[in-house]
Coordinates of N, CA, C and O in Angstrom, one line a residue:
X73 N 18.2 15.8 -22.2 CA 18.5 14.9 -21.1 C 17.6 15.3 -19.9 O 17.4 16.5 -19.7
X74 N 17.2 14.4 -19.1 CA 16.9 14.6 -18.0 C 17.2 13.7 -16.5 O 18.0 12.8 -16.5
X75 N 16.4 13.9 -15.4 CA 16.8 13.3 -14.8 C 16.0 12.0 -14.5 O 14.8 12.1 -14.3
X76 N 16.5 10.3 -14.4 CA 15.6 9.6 -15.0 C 13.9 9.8 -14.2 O 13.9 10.2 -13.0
X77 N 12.6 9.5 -14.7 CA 11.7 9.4 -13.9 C 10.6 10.9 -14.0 O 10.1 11.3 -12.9
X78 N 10.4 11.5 -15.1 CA 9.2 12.2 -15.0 C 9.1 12.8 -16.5 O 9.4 12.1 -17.4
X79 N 8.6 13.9 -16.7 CA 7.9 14.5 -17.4 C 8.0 16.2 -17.6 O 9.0 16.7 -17.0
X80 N 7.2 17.0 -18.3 CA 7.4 18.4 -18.5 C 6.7 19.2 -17.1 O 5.7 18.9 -16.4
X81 N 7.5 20.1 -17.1 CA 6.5 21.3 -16.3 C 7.1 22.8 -17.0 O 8.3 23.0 -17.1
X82 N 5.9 23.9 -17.4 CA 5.8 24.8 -17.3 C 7.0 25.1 -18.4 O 7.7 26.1 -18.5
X83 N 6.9 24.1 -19.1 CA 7.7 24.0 -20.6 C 8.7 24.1 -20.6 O 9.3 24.7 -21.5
X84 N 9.2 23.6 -19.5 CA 10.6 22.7 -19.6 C 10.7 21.9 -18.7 O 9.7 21.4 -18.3
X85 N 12.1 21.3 -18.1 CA 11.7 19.8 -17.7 C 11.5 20.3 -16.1 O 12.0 21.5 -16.1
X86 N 11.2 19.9 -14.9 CA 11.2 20.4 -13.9 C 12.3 20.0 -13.2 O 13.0 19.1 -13.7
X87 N 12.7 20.6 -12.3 CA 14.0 20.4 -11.6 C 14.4 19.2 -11.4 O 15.5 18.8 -11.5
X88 N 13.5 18.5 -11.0 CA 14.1 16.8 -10.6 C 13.8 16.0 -12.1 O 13.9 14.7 -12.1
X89 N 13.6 16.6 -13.3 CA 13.4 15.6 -14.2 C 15.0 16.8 -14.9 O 15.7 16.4 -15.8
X90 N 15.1 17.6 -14.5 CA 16.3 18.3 -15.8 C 17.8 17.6 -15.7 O 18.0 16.6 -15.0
X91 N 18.4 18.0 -16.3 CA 19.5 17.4 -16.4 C 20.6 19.1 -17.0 O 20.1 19.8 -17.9
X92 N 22.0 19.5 -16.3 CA 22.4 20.3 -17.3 C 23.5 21.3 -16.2 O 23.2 21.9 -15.2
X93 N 24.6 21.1 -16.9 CA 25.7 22.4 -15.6 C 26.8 21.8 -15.7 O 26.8 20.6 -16.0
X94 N 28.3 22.6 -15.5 CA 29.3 22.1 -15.5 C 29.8 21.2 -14.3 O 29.4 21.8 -13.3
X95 N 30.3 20.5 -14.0 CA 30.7 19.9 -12.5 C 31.8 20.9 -12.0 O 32.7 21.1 -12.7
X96 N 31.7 21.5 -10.6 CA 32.7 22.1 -10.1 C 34.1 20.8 -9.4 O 34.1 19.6 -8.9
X97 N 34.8 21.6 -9.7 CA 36.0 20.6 -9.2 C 35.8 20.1 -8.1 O 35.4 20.9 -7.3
X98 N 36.0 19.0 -7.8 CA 35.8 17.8 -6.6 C 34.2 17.6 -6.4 O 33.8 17.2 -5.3
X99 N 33.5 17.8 -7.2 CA 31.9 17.5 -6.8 C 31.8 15.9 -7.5 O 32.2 15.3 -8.6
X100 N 31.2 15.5 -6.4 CA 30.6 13.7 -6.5 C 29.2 13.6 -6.1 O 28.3 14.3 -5.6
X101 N 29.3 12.2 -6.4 CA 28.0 11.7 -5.2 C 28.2 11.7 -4.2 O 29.4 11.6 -3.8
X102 N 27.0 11.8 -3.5 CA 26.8 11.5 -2.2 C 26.9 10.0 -1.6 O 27.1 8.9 -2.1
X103 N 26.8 10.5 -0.3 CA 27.2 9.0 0.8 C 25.7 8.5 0.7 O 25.9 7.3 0.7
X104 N 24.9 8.7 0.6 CA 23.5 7.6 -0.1 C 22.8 8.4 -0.4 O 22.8 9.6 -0.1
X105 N 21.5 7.6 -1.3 CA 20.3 8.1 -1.9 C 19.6 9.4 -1.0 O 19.3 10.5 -1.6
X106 N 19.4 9.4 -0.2 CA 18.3 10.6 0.2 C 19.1 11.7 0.5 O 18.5 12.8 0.5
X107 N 20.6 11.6 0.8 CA 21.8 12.6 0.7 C 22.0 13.4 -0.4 O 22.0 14.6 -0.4
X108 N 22.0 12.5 -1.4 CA 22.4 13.2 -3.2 C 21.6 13.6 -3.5 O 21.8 14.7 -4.1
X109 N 19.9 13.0 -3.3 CA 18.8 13.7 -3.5 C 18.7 14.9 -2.9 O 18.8 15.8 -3.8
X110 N 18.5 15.3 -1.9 CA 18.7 16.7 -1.2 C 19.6 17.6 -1.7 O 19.3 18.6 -2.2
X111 N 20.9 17.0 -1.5 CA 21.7 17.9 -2.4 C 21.3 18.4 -3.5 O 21.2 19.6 -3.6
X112 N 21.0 17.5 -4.6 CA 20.8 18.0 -6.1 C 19.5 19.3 -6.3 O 19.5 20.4 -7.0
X113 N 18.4 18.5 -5.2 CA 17.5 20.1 -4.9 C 17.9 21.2 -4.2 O 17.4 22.3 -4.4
X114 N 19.1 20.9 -3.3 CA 19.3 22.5 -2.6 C 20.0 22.9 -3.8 O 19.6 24.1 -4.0
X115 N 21.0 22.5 -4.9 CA 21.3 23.0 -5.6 C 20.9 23.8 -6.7 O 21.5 24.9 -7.0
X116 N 19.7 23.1 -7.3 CA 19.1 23.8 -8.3 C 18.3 24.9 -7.2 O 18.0 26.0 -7.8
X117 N 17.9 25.0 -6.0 CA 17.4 25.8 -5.3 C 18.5 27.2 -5.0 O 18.2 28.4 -5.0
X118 N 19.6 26.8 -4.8 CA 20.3 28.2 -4.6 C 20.9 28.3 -6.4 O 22.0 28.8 -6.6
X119 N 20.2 27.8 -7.2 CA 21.0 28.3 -8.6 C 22.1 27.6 -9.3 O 22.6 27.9 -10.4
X120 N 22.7 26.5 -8.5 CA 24.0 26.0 -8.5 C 24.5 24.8 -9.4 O 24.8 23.7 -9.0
X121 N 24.5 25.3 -10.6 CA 23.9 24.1 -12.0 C 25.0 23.5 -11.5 O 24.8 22.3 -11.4
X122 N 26.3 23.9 -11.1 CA 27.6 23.4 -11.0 C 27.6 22.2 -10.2 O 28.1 21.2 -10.8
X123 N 27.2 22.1 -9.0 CA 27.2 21.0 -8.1 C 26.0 20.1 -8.4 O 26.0 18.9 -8.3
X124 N 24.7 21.1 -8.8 CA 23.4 19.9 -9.1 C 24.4 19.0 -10.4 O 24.4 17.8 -10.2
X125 N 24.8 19.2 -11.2 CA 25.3 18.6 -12.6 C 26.0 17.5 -12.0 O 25.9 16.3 -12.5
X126 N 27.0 17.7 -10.9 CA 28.0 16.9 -10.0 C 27.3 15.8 -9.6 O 28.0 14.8 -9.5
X127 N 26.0 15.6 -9.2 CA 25.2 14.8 -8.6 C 24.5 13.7 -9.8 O 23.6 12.9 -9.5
X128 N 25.1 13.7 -11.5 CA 24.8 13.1 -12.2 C 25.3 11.9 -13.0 O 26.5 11.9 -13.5
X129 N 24.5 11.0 -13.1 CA 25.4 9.7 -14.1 C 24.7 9.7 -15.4 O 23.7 10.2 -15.9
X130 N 25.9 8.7 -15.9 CA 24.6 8.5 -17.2 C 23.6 7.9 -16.9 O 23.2 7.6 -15.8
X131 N 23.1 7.5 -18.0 CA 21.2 7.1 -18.1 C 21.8 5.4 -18.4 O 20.9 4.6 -18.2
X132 N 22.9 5.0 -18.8 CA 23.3 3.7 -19.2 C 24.5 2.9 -18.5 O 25.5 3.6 -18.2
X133 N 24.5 1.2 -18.4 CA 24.9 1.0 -18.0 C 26.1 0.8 -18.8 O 25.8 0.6 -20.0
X134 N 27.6 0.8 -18.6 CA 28.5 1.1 -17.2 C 27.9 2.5 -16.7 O 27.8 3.5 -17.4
X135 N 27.6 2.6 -15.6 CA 27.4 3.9 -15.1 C 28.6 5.0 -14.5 O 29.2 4.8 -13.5
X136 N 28.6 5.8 -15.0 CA 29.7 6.7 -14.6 C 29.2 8.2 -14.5 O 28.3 8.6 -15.1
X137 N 29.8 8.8 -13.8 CA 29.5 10.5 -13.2 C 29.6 10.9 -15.1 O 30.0 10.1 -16.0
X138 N 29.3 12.0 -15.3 CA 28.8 12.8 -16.4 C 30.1 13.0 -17.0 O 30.9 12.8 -16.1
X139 N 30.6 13.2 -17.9 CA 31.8 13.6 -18.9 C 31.6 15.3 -19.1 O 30.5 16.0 -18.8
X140 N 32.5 15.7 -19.5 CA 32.8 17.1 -19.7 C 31.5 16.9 -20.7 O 30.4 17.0 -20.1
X141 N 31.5 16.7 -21.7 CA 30.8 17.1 -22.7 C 29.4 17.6 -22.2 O 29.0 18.8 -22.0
X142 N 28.9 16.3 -21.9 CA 27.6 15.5 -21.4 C 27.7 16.7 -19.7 O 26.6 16.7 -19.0
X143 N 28.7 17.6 -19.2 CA 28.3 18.5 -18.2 C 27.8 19.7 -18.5 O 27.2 20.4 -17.7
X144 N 28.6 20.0 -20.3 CA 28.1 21.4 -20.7 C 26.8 21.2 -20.9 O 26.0 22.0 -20.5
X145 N 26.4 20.4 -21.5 CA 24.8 20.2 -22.1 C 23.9 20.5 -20.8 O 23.3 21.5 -20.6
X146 N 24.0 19.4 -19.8 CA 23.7 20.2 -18.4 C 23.3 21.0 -18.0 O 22.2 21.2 -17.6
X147 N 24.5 21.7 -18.1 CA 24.4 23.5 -17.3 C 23.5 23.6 -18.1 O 22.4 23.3 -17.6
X148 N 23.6 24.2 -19.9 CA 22.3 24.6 -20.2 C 20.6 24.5 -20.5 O 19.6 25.3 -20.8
X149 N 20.9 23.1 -20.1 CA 19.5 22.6 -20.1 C 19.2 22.9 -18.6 O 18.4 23.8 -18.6
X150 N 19.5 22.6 -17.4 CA 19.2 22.9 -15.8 C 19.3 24.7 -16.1 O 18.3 25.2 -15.6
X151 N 19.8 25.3 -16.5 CA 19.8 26.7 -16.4 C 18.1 27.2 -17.2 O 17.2 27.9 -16.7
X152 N 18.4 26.6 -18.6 CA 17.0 26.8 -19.1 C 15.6 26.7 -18.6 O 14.5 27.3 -18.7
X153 N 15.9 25.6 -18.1 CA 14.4 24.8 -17.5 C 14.2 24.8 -16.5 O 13.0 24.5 -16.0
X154 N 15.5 25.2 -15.6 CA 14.8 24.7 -13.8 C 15.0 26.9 -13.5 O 14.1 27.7 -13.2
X155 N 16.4 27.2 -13.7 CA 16.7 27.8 -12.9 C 16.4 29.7 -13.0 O 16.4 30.6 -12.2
X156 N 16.1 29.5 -14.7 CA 15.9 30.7 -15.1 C 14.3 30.7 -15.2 O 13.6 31.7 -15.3
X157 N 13.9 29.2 -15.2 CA 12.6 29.6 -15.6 C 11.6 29.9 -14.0 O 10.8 30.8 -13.9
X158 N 11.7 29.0 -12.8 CA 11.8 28.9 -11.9 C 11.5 30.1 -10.8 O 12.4 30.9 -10.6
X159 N 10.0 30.2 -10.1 CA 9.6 31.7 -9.4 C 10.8 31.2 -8.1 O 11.5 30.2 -7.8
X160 N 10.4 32.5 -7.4 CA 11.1 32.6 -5.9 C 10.8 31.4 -5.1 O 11.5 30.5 -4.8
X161 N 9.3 31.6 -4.9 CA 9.0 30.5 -4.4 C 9.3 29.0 -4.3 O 9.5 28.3 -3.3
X162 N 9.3 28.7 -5.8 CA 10.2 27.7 -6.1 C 11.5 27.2 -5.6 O 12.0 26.1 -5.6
X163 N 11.9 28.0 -5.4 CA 13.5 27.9 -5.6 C 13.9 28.1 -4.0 O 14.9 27.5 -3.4
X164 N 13.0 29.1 -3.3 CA 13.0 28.6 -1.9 C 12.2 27.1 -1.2 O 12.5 26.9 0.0
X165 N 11.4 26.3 -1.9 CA 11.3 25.3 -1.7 C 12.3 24.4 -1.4 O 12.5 24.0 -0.3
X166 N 13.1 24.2 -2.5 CA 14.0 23.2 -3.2 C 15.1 23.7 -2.7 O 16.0 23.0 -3.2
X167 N 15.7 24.7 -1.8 CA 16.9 24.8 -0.8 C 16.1 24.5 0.7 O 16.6 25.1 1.6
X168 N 15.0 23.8 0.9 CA 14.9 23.5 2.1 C 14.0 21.9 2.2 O 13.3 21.3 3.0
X169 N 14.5 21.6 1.0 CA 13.5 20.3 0.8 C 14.2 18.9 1.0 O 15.0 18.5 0.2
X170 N 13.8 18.2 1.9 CA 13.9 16.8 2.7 C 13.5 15.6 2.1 O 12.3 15.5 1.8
X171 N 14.2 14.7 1.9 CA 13.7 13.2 2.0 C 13.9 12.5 2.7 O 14.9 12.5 3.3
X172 N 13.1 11.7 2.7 CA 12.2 10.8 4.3 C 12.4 9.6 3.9 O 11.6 8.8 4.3
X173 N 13.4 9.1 3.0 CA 13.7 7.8 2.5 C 14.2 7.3 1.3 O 14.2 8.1 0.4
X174 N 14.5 5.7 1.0 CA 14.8 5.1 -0.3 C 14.4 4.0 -0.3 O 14.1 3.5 0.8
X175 N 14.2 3.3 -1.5 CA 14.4 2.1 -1.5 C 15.4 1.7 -2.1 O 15.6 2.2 -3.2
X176 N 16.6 0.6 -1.6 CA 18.2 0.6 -1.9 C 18.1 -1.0 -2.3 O 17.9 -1.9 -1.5
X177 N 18.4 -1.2 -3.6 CA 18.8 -2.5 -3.8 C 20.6 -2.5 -4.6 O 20.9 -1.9 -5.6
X178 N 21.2 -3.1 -4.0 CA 22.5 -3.1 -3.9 C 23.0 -1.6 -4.8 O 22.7 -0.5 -4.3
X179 N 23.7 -1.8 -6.0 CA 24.0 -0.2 -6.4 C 22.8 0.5 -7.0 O 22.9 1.5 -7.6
X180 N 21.8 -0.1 -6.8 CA 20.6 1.1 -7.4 C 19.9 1.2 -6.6 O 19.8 0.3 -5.8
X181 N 18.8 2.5 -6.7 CA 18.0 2.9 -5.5 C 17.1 3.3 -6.3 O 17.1 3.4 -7.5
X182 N 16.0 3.7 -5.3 CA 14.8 5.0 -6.0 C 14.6 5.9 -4.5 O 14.7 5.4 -3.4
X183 N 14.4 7.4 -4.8 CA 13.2 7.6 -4.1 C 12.1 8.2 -4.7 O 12.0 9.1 -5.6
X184 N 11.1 7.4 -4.0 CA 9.4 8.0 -4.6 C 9.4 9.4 -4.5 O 10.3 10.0 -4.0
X185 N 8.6 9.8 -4.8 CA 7.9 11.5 -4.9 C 7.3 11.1 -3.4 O 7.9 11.3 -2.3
X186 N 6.5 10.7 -3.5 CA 5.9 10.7 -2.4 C 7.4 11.3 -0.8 O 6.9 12.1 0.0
X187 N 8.4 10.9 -0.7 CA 9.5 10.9 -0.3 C 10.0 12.1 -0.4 O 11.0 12.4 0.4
X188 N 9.6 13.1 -1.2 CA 10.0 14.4 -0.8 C 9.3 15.2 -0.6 O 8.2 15.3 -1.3
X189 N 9.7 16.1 0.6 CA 9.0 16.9 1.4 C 9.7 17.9 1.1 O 10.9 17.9 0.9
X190 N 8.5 19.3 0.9 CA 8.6 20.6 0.7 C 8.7 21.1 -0.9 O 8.7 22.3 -1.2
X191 N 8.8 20.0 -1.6 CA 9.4 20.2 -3.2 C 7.9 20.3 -3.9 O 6.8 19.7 -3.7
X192 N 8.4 21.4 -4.7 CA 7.0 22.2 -5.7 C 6.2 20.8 -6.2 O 6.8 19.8 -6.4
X193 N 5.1 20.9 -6.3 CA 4.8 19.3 -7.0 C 5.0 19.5 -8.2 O 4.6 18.5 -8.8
X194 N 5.4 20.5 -9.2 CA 5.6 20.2 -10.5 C 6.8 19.9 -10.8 O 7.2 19.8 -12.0
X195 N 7.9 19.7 -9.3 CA 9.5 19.2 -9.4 C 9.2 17.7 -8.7 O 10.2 17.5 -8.0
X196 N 8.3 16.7 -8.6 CA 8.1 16.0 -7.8 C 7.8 14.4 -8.8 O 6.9 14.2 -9.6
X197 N 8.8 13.5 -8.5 CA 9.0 12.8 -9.5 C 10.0 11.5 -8.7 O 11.0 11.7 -8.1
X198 N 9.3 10.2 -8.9 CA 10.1 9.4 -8.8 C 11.7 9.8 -9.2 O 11.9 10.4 -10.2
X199 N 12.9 9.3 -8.2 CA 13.7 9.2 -9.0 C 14.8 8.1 -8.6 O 15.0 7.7 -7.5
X200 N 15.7 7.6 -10.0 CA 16.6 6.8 -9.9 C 18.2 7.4 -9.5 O 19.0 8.3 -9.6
X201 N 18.2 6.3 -9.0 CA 19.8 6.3 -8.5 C 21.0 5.4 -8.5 O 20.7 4.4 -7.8
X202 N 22.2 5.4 -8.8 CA 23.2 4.7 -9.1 C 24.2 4.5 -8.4 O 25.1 5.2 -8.9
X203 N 24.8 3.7 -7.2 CA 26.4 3.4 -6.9 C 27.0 3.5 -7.6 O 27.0 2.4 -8.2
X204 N 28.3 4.5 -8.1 CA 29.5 4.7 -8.7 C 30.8 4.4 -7.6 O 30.6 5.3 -6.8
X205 N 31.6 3.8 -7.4 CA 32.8 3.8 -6.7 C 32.2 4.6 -5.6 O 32.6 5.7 -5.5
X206 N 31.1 4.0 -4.5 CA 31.1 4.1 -3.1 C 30.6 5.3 -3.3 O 30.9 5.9 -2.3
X207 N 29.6 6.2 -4.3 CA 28.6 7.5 -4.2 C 27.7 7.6 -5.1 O 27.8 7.8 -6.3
X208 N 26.8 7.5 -4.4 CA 25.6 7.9 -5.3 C 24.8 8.9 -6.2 O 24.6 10.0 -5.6
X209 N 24.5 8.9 -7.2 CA 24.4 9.6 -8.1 C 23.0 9.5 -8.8 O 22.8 8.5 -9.4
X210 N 22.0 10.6 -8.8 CA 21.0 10.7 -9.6 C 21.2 10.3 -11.1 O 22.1 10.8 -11.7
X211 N 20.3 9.1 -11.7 CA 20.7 8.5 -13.3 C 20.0 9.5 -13.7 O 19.2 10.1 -13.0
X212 N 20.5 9.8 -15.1 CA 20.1 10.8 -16.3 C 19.5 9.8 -16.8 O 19.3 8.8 -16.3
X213 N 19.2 10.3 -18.2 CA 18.1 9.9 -19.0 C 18.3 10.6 -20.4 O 18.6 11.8 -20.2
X214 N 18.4 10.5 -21.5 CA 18.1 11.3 -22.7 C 16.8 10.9 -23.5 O 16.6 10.2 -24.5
X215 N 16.0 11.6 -22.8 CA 15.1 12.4 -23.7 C 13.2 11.3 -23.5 O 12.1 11.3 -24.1
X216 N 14.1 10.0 -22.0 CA 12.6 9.3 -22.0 C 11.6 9.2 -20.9 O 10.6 8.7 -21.1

């Protein structure tokens, strides 16, 4: 799984394309797109598969926040690919990294790469996004 909208880096998927962590109790989406987005990078930036995972839907529609199952797979794919593989540098990026916008059509959004500031460019990747019950949620993807 990943997250919808990119590709490999450094042989595994890059932070904004991974997918993987359990949800910590009460973690949701965010109050809009460039909110959830920031979040999901400060997360995988301080290590926090838990809450980055919280910031996810499925890849299909009805769209809904991740299921237990679908959170363990998560953790270990976001742990494999973003968090263990992932220099300092990196990872201090992505706890200080900004977006400067969206584009919002009713419950779905994007923001461009271009749209985030400070983020490694091999974590830099269009990405999609989904209104669930009034929060938004980075869409998953399996495997396209």
């Amino acid at each position: 799984m990943r997250v919808r909208g990119g590709g490999r880096a450094g042989g595994g998927y890059a932070a904004t394309l991974a997918v993987g962590a359990l949800v910590a109790a009460g973690c949701s989406g965010g109050g809009d797109p460039q909110a959830t987005v920031e979040q999901f990078l400060h997360a995988l930036g301080d290590k926090d598969t838990d809450r980055a995972c919280g910031l996810l839907a499925s890849a299909q529609p009805p769209y809904r926040p991740l299921d237990a199952a679908e959170l363990a797979l998560c953790a270990s794919g976001l742990r494999a690919a973003v968090v263990d593989a992932a220099g300092a540098d990196d990872l201090a990026a992505l706890r200080t990294a900004t977006v400067t916008g969206s584009e919002v059509g009713g419950d779905t959004a994007v923001v461009r790469a271009t749209q985030l500031q400070g983020v490694p460019a091999a974590y830099r990747s269009d990405l999609a996004l989904v209104r669930v019950d009034g929060q938004w949620y980075l869409r998953s993807s399996p495997n396209d």
